Short mmCIF file of C-alpha atoms in Angstrom, two decimals:
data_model
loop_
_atom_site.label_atom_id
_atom_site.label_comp_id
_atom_site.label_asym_id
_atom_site.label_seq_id
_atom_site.Cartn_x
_atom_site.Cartn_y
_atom_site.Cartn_z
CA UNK A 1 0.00 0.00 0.00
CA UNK A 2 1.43 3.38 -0.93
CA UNK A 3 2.43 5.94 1.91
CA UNK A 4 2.01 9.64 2.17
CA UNK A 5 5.49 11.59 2.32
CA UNK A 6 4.43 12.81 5.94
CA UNK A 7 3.99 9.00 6.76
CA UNK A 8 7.71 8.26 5.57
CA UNK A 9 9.36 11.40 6.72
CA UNK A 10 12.54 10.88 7.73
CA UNK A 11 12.77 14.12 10.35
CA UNK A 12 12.11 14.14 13.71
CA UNK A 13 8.63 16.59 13.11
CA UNK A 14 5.27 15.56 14.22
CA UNK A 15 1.93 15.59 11.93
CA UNK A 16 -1.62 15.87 12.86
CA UNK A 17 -4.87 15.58 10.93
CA UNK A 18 -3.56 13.51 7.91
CA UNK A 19 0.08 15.33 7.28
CA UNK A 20 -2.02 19.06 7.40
CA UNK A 21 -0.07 20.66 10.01
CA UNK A 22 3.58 20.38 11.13
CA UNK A 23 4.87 20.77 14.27
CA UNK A 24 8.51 20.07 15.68
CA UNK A 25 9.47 16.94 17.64
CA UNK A 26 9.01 19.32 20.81
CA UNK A 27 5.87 20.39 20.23
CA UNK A 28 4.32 19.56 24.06
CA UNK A 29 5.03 22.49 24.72
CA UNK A 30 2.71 24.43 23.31
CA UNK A 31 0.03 23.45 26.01
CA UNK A 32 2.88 25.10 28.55
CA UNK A 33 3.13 28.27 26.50
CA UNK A 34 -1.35 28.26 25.78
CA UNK A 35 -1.47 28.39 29.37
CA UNK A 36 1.23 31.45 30.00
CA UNK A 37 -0.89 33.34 28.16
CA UNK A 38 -4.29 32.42 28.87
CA UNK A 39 -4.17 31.99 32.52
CA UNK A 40 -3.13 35.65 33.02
CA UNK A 41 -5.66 37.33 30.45
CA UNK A 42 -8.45 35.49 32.55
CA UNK A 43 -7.33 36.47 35.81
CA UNK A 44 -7.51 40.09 34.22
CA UNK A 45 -10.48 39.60 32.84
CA UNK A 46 -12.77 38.45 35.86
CA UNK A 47 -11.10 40.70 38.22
CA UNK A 48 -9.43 43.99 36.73
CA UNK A 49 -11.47 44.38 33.17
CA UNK A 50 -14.63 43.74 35.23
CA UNK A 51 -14.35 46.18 37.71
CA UNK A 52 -13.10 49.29 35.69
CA UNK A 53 -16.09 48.66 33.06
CA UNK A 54 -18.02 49.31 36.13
CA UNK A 55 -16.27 52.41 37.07
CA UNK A 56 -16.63 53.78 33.39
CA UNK A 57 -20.17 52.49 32.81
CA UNK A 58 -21.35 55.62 31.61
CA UNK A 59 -19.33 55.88 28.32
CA UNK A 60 -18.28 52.49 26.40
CA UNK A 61 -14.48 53.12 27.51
CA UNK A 62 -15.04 49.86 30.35
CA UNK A 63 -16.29 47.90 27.54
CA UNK A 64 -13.53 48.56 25.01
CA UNK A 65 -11.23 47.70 28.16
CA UNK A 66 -12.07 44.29 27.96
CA UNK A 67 -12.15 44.09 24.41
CA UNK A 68 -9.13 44.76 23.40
CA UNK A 69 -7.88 42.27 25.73
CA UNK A 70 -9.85 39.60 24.13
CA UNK A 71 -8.71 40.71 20.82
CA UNK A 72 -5.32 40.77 21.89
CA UNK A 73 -5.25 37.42 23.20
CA UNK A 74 -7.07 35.96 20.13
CA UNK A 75 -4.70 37.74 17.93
CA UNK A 76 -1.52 36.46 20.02
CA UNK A 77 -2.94 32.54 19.96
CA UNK A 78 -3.31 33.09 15.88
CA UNK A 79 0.17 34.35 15.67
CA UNK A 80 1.28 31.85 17.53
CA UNK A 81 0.00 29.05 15.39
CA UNK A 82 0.91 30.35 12.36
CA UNK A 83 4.61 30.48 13.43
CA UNK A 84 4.41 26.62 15.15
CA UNK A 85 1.84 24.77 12.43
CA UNK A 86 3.37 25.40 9.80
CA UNK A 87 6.43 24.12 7.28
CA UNK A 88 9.30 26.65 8.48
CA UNK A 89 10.90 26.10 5.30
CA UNK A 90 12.31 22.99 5.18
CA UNK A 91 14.61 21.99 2.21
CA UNK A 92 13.69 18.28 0.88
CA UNK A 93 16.39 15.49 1.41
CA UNK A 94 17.99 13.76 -1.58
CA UNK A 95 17.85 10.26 -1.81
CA UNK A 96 21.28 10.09 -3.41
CA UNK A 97 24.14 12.54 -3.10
CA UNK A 98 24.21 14.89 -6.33
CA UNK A 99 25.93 12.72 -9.23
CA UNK A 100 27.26 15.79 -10.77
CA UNK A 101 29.29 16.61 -7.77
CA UNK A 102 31.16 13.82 -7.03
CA UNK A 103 34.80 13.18 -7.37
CA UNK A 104 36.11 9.89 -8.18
CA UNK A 105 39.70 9.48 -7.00
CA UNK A 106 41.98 6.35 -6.23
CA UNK A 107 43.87 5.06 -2.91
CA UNK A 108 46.82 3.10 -2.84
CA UNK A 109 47.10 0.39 -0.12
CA UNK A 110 50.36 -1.09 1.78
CA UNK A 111 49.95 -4.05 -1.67
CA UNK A 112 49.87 -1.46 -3.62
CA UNK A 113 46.73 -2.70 -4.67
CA UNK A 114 44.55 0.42 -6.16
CA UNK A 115 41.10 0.94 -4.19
CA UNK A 116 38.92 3.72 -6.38
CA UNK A 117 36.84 6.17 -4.04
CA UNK A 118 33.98 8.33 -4.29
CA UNK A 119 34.72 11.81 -2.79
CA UNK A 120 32.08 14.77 -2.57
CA UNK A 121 33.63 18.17 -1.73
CA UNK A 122 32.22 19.77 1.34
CA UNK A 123 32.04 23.12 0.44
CA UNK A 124 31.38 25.19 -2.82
CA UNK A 125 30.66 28.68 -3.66
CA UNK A 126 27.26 30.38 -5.00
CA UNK A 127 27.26 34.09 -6.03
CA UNK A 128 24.81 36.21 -4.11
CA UNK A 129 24.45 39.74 -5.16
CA UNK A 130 27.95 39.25 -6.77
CA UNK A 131 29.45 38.38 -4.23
CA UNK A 132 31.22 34.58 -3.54
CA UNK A 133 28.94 32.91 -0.60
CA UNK A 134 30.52 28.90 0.51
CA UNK A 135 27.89 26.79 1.20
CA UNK A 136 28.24 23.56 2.88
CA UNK A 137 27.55 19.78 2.08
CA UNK A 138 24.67 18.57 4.55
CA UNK A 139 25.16 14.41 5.04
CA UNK A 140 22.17 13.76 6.26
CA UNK A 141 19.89 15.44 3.51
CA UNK A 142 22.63 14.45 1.14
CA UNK A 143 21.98 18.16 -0.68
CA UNK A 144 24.55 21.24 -0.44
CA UNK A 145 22.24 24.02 1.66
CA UNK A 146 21.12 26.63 -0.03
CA UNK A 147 22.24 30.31 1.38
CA UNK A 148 21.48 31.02 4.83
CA UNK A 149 19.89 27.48 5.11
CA UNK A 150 20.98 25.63 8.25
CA UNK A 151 20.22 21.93 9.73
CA UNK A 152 18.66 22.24 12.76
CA UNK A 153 19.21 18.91 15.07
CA UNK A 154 16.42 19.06 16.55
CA UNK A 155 14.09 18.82 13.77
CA UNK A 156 16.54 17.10 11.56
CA UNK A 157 15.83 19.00 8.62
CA UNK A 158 17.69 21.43 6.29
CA UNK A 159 15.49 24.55 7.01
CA UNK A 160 16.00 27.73 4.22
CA UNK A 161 17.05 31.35 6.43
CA UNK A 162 16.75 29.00 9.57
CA UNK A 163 16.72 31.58 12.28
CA UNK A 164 16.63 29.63 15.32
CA UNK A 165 14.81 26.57 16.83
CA UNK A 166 12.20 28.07 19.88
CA UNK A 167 11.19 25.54 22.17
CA UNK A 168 8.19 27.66 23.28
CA UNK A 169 6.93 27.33 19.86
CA UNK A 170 7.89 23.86 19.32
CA UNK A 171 9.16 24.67 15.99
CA UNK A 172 12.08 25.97 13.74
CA UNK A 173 12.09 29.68 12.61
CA UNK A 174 13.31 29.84 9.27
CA UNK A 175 11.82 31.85 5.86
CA UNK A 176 8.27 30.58 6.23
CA UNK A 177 7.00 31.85 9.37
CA UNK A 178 10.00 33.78 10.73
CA UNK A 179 7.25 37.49 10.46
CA UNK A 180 4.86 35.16 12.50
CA UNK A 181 7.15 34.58 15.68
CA UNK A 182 8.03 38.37 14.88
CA UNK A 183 4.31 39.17 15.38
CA UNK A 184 3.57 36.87 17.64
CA UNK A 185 6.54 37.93 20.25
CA UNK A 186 5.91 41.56 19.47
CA UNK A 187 1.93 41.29 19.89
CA UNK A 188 2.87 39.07 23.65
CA UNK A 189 4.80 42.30 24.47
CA UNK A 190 2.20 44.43 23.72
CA UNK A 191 -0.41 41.96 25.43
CA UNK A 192 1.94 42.38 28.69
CA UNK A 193 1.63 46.29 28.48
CA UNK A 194 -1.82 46.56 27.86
CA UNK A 195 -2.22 44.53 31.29
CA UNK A 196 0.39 45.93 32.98
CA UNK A 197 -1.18 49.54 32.32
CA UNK A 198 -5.05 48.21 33.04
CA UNK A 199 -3.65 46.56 36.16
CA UNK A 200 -2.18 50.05 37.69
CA UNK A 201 -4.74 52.14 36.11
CA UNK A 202 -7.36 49.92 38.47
CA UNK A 203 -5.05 50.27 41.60
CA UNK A 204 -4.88 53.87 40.77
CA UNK A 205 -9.07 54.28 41.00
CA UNK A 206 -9.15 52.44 43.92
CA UNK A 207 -6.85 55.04 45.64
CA UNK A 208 -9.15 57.90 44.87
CA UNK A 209 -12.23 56.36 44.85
CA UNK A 210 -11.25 55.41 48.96
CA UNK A 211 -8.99 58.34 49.74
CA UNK A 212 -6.33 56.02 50.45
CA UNK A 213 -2.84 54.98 49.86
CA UNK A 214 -0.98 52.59 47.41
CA UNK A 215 -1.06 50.21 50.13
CA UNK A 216 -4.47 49.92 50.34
CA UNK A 217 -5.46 49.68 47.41
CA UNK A 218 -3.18 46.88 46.61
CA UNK A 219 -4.81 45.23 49.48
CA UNK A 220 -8.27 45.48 47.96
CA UNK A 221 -7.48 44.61 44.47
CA UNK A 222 -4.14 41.75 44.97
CA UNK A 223 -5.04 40.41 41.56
CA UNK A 224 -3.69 43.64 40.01
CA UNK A 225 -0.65 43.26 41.73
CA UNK A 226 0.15 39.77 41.02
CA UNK A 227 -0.81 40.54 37.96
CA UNK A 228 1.86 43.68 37.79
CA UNK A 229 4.24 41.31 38.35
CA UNK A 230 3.82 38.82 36.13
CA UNK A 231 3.91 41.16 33.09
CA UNK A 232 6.85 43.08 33.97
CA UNK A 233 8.62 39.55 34.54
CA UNK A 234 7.65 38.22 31.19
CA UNK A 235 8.05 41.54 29.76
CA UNK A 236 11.87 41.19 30.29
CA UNK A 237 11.80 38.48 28.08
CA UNK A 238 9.32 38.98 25.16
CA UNK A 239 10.00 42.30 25.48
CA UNK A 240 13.95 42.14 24.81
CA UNK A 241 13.52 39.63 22.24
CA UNK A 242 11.36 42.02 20.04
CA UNK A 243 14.12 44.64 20.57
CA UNK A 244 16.50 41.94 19.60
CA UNK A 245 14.87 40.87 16.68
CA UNK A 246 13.89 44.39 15.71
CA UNK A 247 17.64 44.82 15.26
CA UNK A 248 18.13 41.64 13.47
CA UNK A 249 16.02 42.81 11.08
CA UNK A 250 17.59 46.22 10.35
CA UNK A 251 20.72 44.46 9.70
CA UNK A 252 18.77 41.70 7.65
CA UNK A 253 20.38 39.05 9.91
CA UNK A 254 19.52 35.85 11.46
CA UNK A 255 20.01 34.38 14.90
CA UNK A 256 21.96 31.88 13.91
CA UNK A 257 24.27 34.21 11.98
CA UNK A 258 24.47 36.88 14.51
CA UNK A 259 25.75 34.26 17.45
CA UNK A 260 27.96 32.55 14.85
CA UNK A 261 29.36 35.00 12.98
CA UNK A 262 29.72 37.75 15.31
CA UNK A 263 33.60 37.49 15.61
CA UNK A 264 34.04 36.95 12.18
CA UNK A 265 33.78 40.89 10.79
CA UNK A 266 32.47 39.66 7.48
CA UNK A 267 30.53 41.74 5.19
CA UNK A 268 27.28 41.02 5.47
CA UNK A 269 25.56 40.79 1.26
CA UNK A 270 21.94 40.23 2.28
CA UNK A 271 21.73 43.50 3.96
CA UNK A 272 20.19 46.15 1.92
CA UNK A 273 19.72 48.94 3.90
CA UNK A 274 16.85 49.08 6.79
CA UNK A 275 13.93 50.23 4.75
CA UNK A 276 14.46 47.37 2.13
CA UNK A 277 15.08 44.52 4.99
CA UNK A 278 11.86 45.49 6.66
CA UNK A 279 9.88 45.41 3.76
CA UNK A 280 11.95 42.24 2.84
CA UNK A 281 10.80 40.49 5.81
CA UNK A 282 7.13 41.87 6.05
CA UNK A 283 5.60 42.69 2.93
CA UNK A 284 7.63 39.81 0.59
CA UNK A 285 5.27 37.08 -0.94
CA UNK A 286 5.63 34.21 1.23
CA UNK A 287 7.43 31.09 -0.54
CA UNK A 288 5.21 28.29 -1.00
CA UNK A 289 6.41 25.27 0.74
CA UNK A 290 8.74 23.09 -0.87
CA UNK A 291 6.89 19.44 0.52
CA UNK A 292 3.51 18.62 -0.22
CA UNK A 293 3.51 16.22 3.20
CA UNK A 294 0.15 14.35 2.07
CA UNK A 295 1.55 13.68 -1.15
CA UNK A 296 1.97 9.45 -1.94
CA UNK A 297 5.50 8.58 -1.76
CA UNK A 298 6.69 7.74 -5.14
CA UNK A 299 9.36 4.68 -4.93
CA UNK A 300 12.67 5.63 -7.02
CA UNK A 301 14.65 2.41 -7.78
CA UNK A 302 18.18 2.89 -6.17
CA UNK A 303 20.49 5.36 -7.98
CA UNK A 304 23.61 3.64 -7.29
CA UNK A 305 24.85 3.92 -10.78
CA UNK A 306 27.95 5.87 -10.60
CA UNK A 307 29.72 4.23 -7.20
CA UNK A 308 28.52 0.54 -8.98
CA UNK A 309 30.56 1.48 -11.70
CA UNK A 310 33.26 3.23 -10.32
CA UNK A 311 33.37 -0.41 -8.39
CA UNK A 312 33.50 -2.59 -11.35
CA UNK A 313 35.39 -0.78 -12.96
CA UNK A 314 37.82 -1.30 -10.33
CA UNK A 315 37.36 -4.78 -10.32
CA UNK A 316 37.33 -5.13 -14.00
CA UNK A 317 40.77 -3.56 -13.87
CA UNK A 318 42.07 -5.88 -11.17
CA UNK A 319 41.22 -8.84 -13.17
CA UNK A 320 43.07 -7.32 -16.33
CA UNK A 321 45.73 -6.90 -14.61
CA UNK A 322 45.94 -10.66 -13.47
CA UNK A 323 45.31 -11.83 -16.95
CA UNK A 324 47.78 -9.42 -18.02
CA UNK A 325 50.44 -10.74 -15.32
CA UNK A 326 49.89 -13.98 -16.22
CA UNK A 327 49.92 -13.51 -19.99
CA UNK A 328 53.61 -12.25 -19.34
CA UNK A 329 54.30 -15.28 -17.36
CA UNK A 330 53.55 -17.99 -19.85
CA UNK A 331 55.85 -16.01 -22.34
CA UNK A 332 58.53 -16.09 -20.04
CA UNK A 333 57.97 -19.59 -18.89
CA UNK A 334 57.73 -20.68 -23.12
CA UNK A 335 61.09 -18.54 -23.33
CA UNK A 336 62.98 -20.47 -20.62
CA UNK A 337 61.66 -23.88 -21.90
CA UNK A 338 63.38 -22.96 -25.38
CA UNK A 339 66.54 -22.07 -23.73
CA UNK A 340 66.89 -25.55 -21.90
CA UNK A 341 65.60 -27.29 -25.15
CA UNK A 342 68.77 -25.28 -26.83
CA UNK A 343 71.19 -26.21 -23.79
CA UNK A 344 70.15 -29.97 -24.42
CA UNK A 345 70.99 -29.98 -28.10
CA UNK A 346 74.44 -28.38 -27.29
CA UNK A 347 74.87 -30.79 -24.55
CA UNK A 348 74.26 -33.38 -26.78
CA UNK A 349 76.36 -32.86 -29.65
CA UNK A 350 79.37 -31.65 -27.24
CA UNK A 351 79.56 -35.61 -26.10
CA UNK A 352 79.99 -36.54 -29.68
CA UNK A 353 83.73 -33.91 -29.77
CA UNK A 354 83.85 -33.12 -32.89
CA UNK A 355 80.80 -34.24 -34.26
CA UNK A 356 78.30 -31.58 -32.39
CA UNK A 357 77.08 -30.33 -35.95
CA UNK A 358 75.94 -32.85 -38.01
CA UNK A 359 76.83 -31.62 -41.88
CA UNK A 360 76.28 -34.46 -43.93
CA UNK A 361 76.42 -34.23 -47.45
CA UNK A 362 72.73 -35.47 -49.32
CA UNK A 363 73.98 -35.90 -52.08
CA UNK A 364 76.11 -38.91 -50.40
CA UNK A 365 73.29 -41.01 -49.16
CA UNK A 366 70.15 -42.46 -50.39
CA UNK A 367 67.02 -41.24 -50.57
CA UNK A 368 66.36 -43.91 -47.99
CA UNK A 369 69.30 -42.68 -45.80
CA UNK A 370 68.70 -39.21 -45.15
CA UNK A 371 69.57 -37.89 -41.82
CA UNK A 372 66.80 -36.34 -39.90
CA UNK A 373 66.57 -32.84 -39.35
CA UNK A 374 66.80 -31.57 -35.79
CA UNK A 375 64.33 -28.74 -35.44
CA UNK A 376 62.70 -26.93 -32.76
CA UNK A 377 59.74 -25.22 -31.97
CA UNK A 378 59.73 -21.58 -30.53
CA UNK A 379 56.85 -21.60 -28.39
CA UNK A 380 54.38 -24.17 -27.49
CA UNK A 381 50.63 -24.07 -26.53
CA UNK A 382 50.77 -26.29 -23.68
CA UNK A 383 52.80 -28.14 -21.22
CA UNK A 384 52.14 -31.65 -22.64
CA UNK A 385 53.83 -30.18 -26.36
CA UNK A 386 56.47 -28.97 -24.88
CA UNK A 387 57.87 -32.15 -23.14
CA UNK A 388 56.73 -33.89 -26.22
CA UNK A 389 58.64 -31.73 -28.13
CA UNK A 390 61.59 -31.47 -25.93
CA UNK A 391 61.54 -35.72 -26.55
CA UNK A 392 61.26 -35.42 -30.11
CA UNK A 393 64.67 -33.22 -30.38
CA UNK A 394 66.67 -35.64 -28.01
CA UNK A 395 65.34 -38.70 -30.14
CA UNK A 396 66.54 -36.85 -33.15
CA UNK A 397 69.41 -35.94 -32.05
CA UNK A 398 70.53 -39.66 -30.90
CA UNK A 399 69.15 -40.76 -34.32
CA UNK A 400 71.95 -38.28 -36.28
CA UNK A 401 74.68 -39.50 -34.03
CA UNK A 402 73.98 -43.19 -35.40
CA UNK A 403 73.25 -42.03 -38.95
CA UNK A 404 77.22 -40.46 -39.24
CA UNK A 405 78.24 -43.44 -37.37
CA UNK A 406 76.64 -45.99 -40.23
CA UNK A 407 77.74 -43.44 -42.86
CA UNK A 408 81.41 -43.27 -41.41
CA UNK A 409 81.95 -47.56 -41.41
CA UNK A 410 80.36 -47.31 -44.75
CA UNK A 411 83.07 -45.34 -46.09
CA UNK A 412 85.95 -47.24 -44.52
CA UNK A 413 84.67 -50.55 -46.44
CA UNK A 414 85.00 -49.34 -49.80
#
């Protein structure tokens, strides 16, 4: 049966509701970070927003108090799952490294036998603006990342401008829904403010509606103060990571390449001036995502082409190479056999003194009479014609010994 891609995904992410939304492998928190926000807007609701729509009953000032509160809080949830449902903008994995990349190259062992490898360089260079940017060879997505893309390990995906990886979000921040978390932390702040400010506005009409102190009126209304508290708190937080990323922005920069590159004092290409990188990062089309996650997975037979190959090749060569080695030993073997076959005749006709070469006139002896011919072959097919062979020359040569013998008494009788 066939699979959706979010049903073979080889990241860490999590999918819901048939591969619809995305959410990192740390996405339990969310339900921590839904109640940070909503616990405090209903405390503030029931016992601050309340009150001073009492106090201003008259006009519709107490309702819009409460409100805008709502409408901040709704506004600050939506943010907040647009930045953490969402694909951040992650890069999909190859299921083979790039053919066109690799480098085929040979090692030499202590045998000196030759081993070919398959080598794939980890950097290269890309032109950005006209300017040389190295990018890096990712192993895991078996791709080379794309400018300003990063792998996040928590996610285990190649994610384009990755930005971060926020654990209150349970997502990465990268191209896709980096003005979200913008937003969303920026809205937060402003949620914190708006409460803060409600929350000392009401201890501030208790004081004159009683003709008391500060003291007092935090006594009648301790919600506000707890409540004071708890948004200056958080506001240290949200509140210095909008000015943060406000800043990041100007400078068209990333997290990642703030904190990594800070002590490098390298010109930075992407940044355009502060006008252009805000309207860059808030009124550019967003990219469509690069995954269709409920998409059936379509099987690709293995692309092992080029290291098979490269393999039997290597092999191929190897066994040349024997046949070639031993092609050169049988010719030296056949040449040695000749030159023993040659010492033997020598050896042979030295016993005889004077007699070695056997000259014998033809025209001196019969037809029947002739003395055989020693002859001798150069090289030899097998091992079974060459000792024949090498018999055939001794027998001759014995025979032409007792041919000048009979020839010699012969002449001595007439």
């Amino acid at each position: 049966m066939a699979r959706r891609v979010y049903e073979a995904w080889k990241g860490s992410n999590k999918f819901i509701f048939g591969g619809r939304l995305i959410f990192g492998p740390d996405a339990w928190s969310l339900p921590f970070t839904l109640l940070l926000i909503i616990t405090p807007v209903t405390f503030f609701s029931a016992f601050v927003a309340t009150h001073l729509r009492h106090e201003f009953l008259p006009n519709s000032a107490g309702d819009a108090i409460l409100v805008v509160a709502i409408l901040f809080t709704v506004l600050v949830l939506i943010l907040l799952f647009l930045t953490s449902a969402r694909d951040p903008g992650i890069v999909p994995r190859n299921s083979h490294p790039p053919e066109e990349e690799l480098c085929y190259d040979t090692t030499v062992s202590s045998d000196g036998r030759q081993t070919p490898i398959v080598q794939i360089p980890r950097t290269k260079e890309v032109m950005v603006y006209g300017v040389p940017v190295r990018v890096k060879y990712c192993d895991t997505c078996m791709l080379y990342r794309p400018p300003r893309c990063s792998h996040c390990s928590i996610c285990n995906n190649c994610v384009e401008r990755f930005d971060h990886h926020c654990p209150w979000v349970g997502q990465c921040i990268g191209v896709r829904n980096y003005r979200y978390f913008f937003m969303f932390v920026s809205c937060a702040t402003l949620l914190c403010i708006y409460v803060f400010s409600m929350s000392a506005l009401y201890i501030k009409v208790l004081m004159d509606n009683h003709q008391g102190t500060v003291w007092r009126a935090m006594r009648l209304s301790p919600w506000s103060v707890m409540l004071m508290i708890y948004c200056f708190i958080s506001l240290w937080f949200v509140g210095g990571l909008t000015g943060f990323h406000l800043y990041l922005i100007s400078t068209n920069q990333t997290t990642y390449e703030n904190f990594r590159y800070r002590s490098d004092n390298r010109i930075n290409v992407y940044n355009r001036g502060v006008s252009s990188n805000f309207l860059e990062t808030f009124c550019s089309r967003v990219k469509p995502s690069r995954n269709d996650f409920r998409a059936f997975v379509k099987e690709e037979p293995p692309r092992s082409i080029a290291l098979a190959t490269t393999w039997e090749q290597g092999e191929e060569g190897g066994e040349q190479e024997n046949r070639e080695e031993q092609r050169r030993q049988k010719v030296e073997d056949d040449q040695d056999i000749d030159e023993d076959v040659m010492k033997l005749q020598h050896r042979g006709n030295a016993e005889e003194g004077s007699d070695h070469r056997v000259d014998i006139d033809q025209s001196r002896v019969g037809s029947n009479e002739r003395a055989p011919t020693i002859r001798s072959e150069a090289r030899y097919g097998n091992w079974g014609a060459r000792s024949n062979a090498q018999e055939d020359v001794i027998a001759g040569g014995s025979s032409a010994r007792e041919s000048s013998r009979s020839y010699a008494a012969a002449e001595e009788g007439r």
